[in-house]
XYZ file of C-alpha atoms in Angstrom:
403
model
C -134.832 42.005 32.293
C -131.140 42.566 31.627
C -128.203 41.080 33.474
C -125.028 42.790 34.635
C -122.440 43.390 31.920
C -119.877 40.568 31.634
C -121.606 38.532 34.336
C -121.833 34.724 33.961
C -125.583 35.117 33.460
C -124.841 36.708 30.080
C -123.598 33.373 28.737
C -127.179 32.297 28.060
C -128.293 35.479 26.279
C -126.108 38.600 26.200
C -128.258 40.532 23.727
C -130.757 42.233 26.103
C -127.806 43.644 28.049
C -126.184 44.906 24.853
C -129.470 46.498 23.764
C -129.976 48.261 27.090
C -126.468 49.730 26.959
C -126.876 50.784 23.334
C -130.068 52.690 24.251
C -128.947 54.297 27.498
C -125.141 54.439 27.601
C -123.578 53.441 24.255
C -120.076 54.531 25.300
C -120.118 52.929 28.730
C -117.455 53.067 31.428
C -117.182 49.615 33.031
C -115.474 50.230 36.331
C -114.622 46.595 37.201
C -112.397 46.347 34.106
C -111.333 49.970 33.963
C -112.527 49.920 30.351
C -114.892 51.602 27.912
C -117.532 49.500 26.162
C -118.840 50.483 22.695
C -122.178 49.021 21.544
C -123.252 51.190 18.566
C -122.392 50.038 15.063
C -120.938 53.349 13.907
C -118.756 53.735 17.006
C -117.398 50.194 16.695
C -116.609 50.582 12.993
C -114.845 53.890 13.619
C -112.825 52.321 16.438
C -111.579 49.476 14.227
C -110.040 52.058 11.911
C -108.688 54.496 14.497
C -104.867 54.253 14.707
C -104.975 55.819 18.174
C -106.508 52.588 19.477
C -103.677 50.064 19.691
C -104.244 46.417 18.808
C -101.118 45.211 20.627
C -102.956 43.746 23.608
C -100.008 41.625 24.743
C -97.809 44.617 25.501
C -99.457 45.388 28.825
C -100.100 41.831 29.902
C -96.720 41.327 31.548
C -97.300 44.319 33.786
C -100.803 43.111 34.648
C -99.545 39.595 35.380
C -96.628 40.789 37.496
C -94.575 37.761 36.403
C -91.323 38.527 34.561
C -90.738 34.835 33.923
C -93.715 34.891 31.554
C -91.780 36.938 28.999
C -91.701 34.087 26.474
C -95.479 33.727 26.671
C -95.991 37.424 25.939
C -93.469 37.335 23.091
C -95.455 34.592 21.368
C -98.823 36.193 22.054
C -97.566 39.561 20.835
C -96.446 38.071 17.507
C -99.966 36.964 16.527
C -101.082 39.159 13.661
C -104.560 39.730 15.089
C -103.142 41.732 18.010
C -100.338 43.646 16.327
C -100.288 47.334 15.500
C -100.399 48.619 11.895
C -96.779 48.398 10.742
C -96.118 44.908 12.083
C -99.618 43.719 11.204
C -99.256 44.860 7.590
C -95.944 43.000 7.320
C -97.271 39.764 8.839
C -100.476 39.850 6.825
C -98.585 40.455 3.603
C -96.405 37.413 4.211
C -99.302 34.999 4.735
C -102.243 36.517 2.818
C -101.681 34.443 -0.325
C -102.601 31.321 1.620
C -106.186 32.601 1.911
C -106.859 33.883 -1.598
C -110.284 33.025 -3.078
C -108.592 30.565 -5.425
C -106.731 28.826 -2.580
C -109.938 28.539 -0.552
C -111.934 27.269 -3.526
C -109.320 24.584 -4.114
C -110.278 23.158 -0.710
C -113.968 22.849 -1.614
C -113.898 19.211 -2.853
C -112.042 18.110 0.283
C -114.527 19.919 2.525
C -117.495 18.407 0.691
C -116.005 14.918 1.030
C -115.311 15.431 4.727
C -118.846 16.682 5.388
C -120.275 13.574 3.713
C -117.882 11.345 5.658
C -118.963 12.860 8.983
C -122.656 12.587 8.113
C -122.176 8.974 7.006
C -121.061 8.160 10.550
C -124.312 9.381 12.114
C -126.938 6.836 13.163
C -129.748 6.171 10.707
C -132.080 7.862 13.163
C -132.097 9.082 16.729
C -130.050 11.600 18.690
C -126.563 12.913 18.067
C -124.493 15.855 19.272
C -124.009 18.398 16.501
C -120.932 19.889 18.181
C -119.005 16.707 19.010
C -120.088 14.683 15.966
C -120.029 17.330 13.260
C -119.361 21.010 14.012
C -116.054 20.441 15.813
C -114.404 17.716 13.700
C -115.228 19.412 10.385
C -113.242 22.673 10.763
C -110.629 21.006 12.971
C -109.795 18.490 10.264
C -109.938 21.154 7.541
C -107.435 23.371 9.346
C -105.232 20.346 10.091
C -105.222 19.539 6.389
C -104.463 23.158 5.547
C -101.580 23.274 8.019
C -100.294 19.872 6.925
C -100.700 18.249 10.358
C -101.811 14.768 11.317
C -105.364 14.610 12.660
C -104.011 12.553 15.565
C -102.265 15.697 16.824
C -105.498 17.688 17.047
C -106.516 16.826 20.622
C -103.137 17.833 22.048
C -102.976 20.943 19.882
C -106.447 21.968 21.042
C -105.415 21.630 24.701
C -102.398 23.856 24.095
C -104.497 26.326 22.161
C -107.183 26.417 24.879
C -104.551 27.193 27.534
C -103.161 29.890 25.274
C -106.499 31.582 24.605
C -107.787 31.361 28.195
C -105.753 34.396 29.222
C -107.732 36.510 26.770
C -110.819 36.158 28.915
C -113.369 38.835 29.548
C -111.433 40.576 32.337
C -107.699 40.927 31.647
C -107.065 41.666 35.328
C -108.812 38.493 36.485
C -106.522 35.929 34.842
C -105.163 33.705 37.608
C -101.484 32.845 38.157
C -102.387 29.216 37.438
C -103.823 30.161 34.034
C -100.674 32.091 33.184
C -98.496 29.163 34.200
C -100.544 26.686 32.147
C -100.309 29.019 29.185
C -96.549 29.330 29.645
C -96.098 25.552 29.806
C -98.240 25.125 26.713
C -96.173 27.814 24.980
C -92.992 25.815 25.577
C -94.608 22.580 24.359
C -96.203 24.282 21.368
C -92.858 25.881 20.500
C -91.151 22.491 20.509
C -93.908 20.887 18.424
C -94.081 23.558 15.735
C -90.299 23.990 15.771
C -89.921 20.360 14.733
C -92.641 20.742 12.082
C -90.942 23.816 10.635
C -87.593 22.013 10.442
C -89.214 19.214 8.424
C -90.591 21.742 5.968
C -87.330 23.623 5.633
C -85.779 20.350 4.531
C -88.716 19.118 2.454
C -91.306 21.791 1.626
C -94.855 20.752 0.825
C -97.939 22.624 -0.345
C -99.341 23.047 3.171
C -99.717 26.248 5.184
C -96.756 25.539 7.472
C -94.475 25.159 4.448
C -95.799 28.385 2.967
C -95.239 30.202 6.264
C -91.655 28.932 6.508
C -90.799 29.977 2.968
C -92.956 33.133 2.693
C -90.785 36.068 1.641
C -91.284 39.663 0.528
C -88.174 41.587 -0.533
C -85.975 39.298 1.535
C -88.144 39.576 4.657
C -89.299 36.366 6.323
C -91.186 35.467 9.469
C -89.065 34.982 12.569
C -89.267 31.707 14.500
C -91.471 33.351 17.134
C -93.756 34.799 14.453
C -94.005 31.394 12.777
C -95.031 29.676 16.011
C -97.424 32.430 17.073
C -99.299 32.565 13.786
C -99.394 28.805 13.257
C -101.137 28.632 16.623
C -103.426 31.513 15.673
C -104.514 29.756 12.478
C -105.045 26.529 14.381
C -107.265 28.130 17.031
C -109.108 30.625 14.835
C -109.458 28.103 12.028
C -111.638 25.702 13.938
C -113.276 27.243 17.010
C -115.041 30.121 15.279
C -116.449 27.876 12.535
C -117.523 25.231 15.050
C -119.662 27.788 16.846
C -120.902 29.384 13.627
C -122.426 25.998 12.766
C -123.673 25.321 16.297
C -125.139 28.769 16.970
C -126.655 28.966 13.503
C -128.354 25.583 13.696
C -129.713 26.325 17.168
C -131.224 29.566 15.855
C -132.888 27.662 12.997
C -134.281 24.952 15.269
C -135.764 27.595 17.544
C -137.346 29.368 14.563
C -138.693 26.567 12.351
C -140.230 28.949 9.813
C -136.696 30.036 8.872
C -135.533 26.423 8.757
C -138.363 25.593 6.371
C -137.382 28.467 4.081
C -133.933 26.897 3.687
C -135.373 23.434 3.087
C -137.660 24.847 0.413
C -134.924 26.938 -1.206
C -131.330 25.827 -0.470
C -130.025 28.686 -2.627
C -130.746 30.893 0.418
C -128.108 29.102 2.508
C -125.136 31.403 1.696
C -127.245 34.405 2.707
C -128.435 32.511 5.789
C -124.801 31.975 6.849
C -124.332 35.751 6.821
C -127.448 36.096 8.954
C -126.169 33.492 11.456
C -122.941 35.479 11.720
C -124.857 38.697 12.370
C -127.525 37.225 14.630
C -125.369 35.188 17.019
C -121.735 35.335 15.967
C -118.885 33.577 17.728
C -116.575 36.551 18.337
C -118.613 38.817 20.585
C -115.955 41.478 21.063
C -112.283 42.404 20.974
C -110.533 45.144 22.860
C -108.007 47.828 22.088
C -105.814 50.082 24.216
C -105.846 53.847 23.812
C -102.413 54.980 22.642
C -103.299 58.600 23.352
C -106.203 60.669 24.675
C -109.225 60.738 22.363
C -112.988 61.192 22.363
C -115.639 58.648 21.353
C -119.317 59.590 21.367
C -118.548 62.644 23.431
C -116.802 60.646 26.149
C -113.127 61.298 26.972
C -110.929 58.198 26.573
C -107.589 58.463 28.364
C -104.282 57.055 27.182
C -103.792 53.513 28.477
C -107.489 52.767 28.993
C -108.999 49.685 27.362
C -111.809 50.029 24.824
C -114.076 47.037 24.186
C -115.455 46.826 20.630
C -118.696 44.884 21.030
C -119.135 43.391 17.562
C -122.169 41.330 18.592
C -123.927 44.387 20.008
C -123.171 46.397 16.864
C -124.604 43.567 14.749
C -127.981 44.126 16.427
C -127.971 47.903 16.188
C -131.458 48.853 14.879
C -130.003 51.941 13.207
C -128.105 49.576 10.887
C -130.222 46.379 10.839
C -134.028 46.712 10.872
C -135.759 44.419 13.388
C -132.314 43.200 14.531
C -133.456 40.633 17.102
C -135.298 38.617 14.452
C -133.532 35.881 12.507
C -134.251 36.478 8.818
C -132.450 34.207 6.350
C -133.689 36.420 3.501
C -132.318 39.627 5.026
C -130.725 41.972 2.499
C -127.313 42.664 3.931
C -125.401 45.644 5.043
C -121.904 44.872 6.352
C -121.964 42.895 9.607
C -118.986 42.806 11.945
C -118.750 39.108 12.780
C -115.300 38.948 11.153
C -114.235 42.346 12.467
C -113.635 45.358 10.278
C -110.829 47.437 8.889
C -107.161 46.371 8.764
C -107.691 43.399 11.094
C -110.598 41.895 9.130
C -110.385 38.116 9.505
C -108.113 36.497 6.901
C -110.016 33.221 7.150
C -113.493 34.676 6.558
C -113.868 33.131 3.089
C -112.847 29.712 4.407
C -115.343 29.890 7.288
C -118.145 30.941 4.925
C -117.351 28.125 2.522
C -117.228 25.471 5.255
C -120.473 26.657 6.848
C -122.338 26.842 3.530
C -121.322 23.296 2.603
C -122.094 22.058 6.124
C -125.614 23.518 6.282
C -126.435 22.449 2.730
C -125.545 18.828 3.443
C -126.934 18.738 6.972
C -130.366 20.020 5.977
C -130.476 17.729 2.932
C -129.380 14.561 4.691
C -130.939 15.006 8.136
C -134.611 15.852 7.649
C -136.904 16.633 10.557
C -134.114 17.785 12.851
C -135.378 18.684 16.314
C -133.934 19.743 19.630
C -134.089 16.911 22.169
C -135.169 19.210 24.980
C -132.015 18.635 27.016
C -130.673 21.741 28.780
C -128.127 23.633 26.702
C -124.891 24.914 28.221
C -122.574 27.531 26.757
C -118.803 27.611 26.892
C -117.576 29.616 29.879
C -116.244 32.382 27.645
C -118.058 35.635 26.951
C -115.629 36.624 24.201
C -116.105 33.490 22.079
C -119.755 32.464 22.211
C -120.566 28.820 21.604
C -122.325 25.747 22.938
C -120.618 22.902 24.764
C -122.988 20.504 23.027
C -126.095 20.606 20.838
C -128.148 17.391 21.169
C -130.575 16.904 18.287
C -132.736 14.089 16.933
C -134.070 13.227 13.495
C -136.381 10.604 12.058
C -134.280 9.167 9.252
C -130.928 10.055 7.714
C -130.991 10.369 3.933
C -128.289 8.920 1.746
C-alpha cells in the first residue's frame, strides 16, 4: 500500500510511493506544490543537464515569502554554488574545485582513519550505543571542521545555524512559515559575523585550510565576494557532514536488516567500497532536488510551463528497474551503472570523493571492531525532512568490541 506523495507517512518508507508513480504517472503533476515530479532514471538524468531548467531556486523565494526584509537571507542562499545557474556555477566551482581533488582528499585519509579509531575507542566494551550520536555524526562533522580550519567547539552552534538555514528548503516551498524565515534570517546574520571574522584572520595569516583557500582562490583576477565566501563556507559545512552522517546510518540499518549482506562484508571486506555505492543507491540521503522551468518545455510528453517547479527524484530514479535490476534488493556485490545519489551533470557533488572515503573507512573499521552488531528493537524515527533522509538515532548492541 502506498502513501500520499510528500506526506509525513513517507518518512518511514518513501519507495513504494516512488515505484507506484514511476509505473503509472512518471511525469506527475503534484497540485499541492504546483510542481512536476520526475521518477524515471532517464527523465531525471536529462533534467539535470537541461539548461532550460534553472537551478537558481533562491530567486523566487522572496516573492513566495512576501517579506522584503529577508533580502539578505536570499542573497546568501542564492550564492551557494549548488543552486546557481550555469555561468555563475561554473565560476564558483572553478574557484573552489582544487580543494576537492583526489590528491587533496587522499591526504585526509590518515586523519580520518585516526578519528574513526578514536571514536570507536570511546564505545563501551559491550552493550548498546547510538550509531548516529556516537559515531556517524561526529565523524564527518569533525572531518569537515578540520577541512575548514574550525575549532570543534564551534560545531554545535554552526550546526544550529546551518539547520535554520536549510529548513527553508523543505519539501513544500510554499509551506515555509514566517517563523522559519525569521530564524533563518537571524542565523544568516550570526553566521555572517562568525565567518566574516574567520575570513579576516585568514586574510592576515593564511593557513592550509579550506577557508584560507576560499579567501585566496583566484582565477584571472577573479575572487569570491564576501557573500559568496559566507554562502559556500556554510554549504560545505552543512553538506560536508549531514549527507555522510546519513550515508553511514542508512547503510548500516540496511545491513542489519539484511544480515546475509552484512555477512558478505565480514567475509570479504574488499567488497566495502562497492557496498558504499549500493548504500547510496538503495537508500541515499538526498532524495530529490528541484529546478524551475526557465521557459516552456516538454518532459515525457507532458507540457512544462515557464515558472513551474520540477522535482528531480534522485531516490526514485535509483530504484528504476529499467536501470537497476531487482532495484528494491540490497546487493553489496551489484555491478554498477551510474547512480544519482550525488546528483548528475554540472551540479554533481564536489564532495563525493570525500564522502565515499569517509564511509569506506567507517564501515571497514566498524565491522572489524564491533562484531555481532544487532538492532536493539527500539522504534526508529526519521528526521522530519523528506528531502534529506536520515535517522534521528540508530540504537545498536554488540557482544564485545575488538581492539
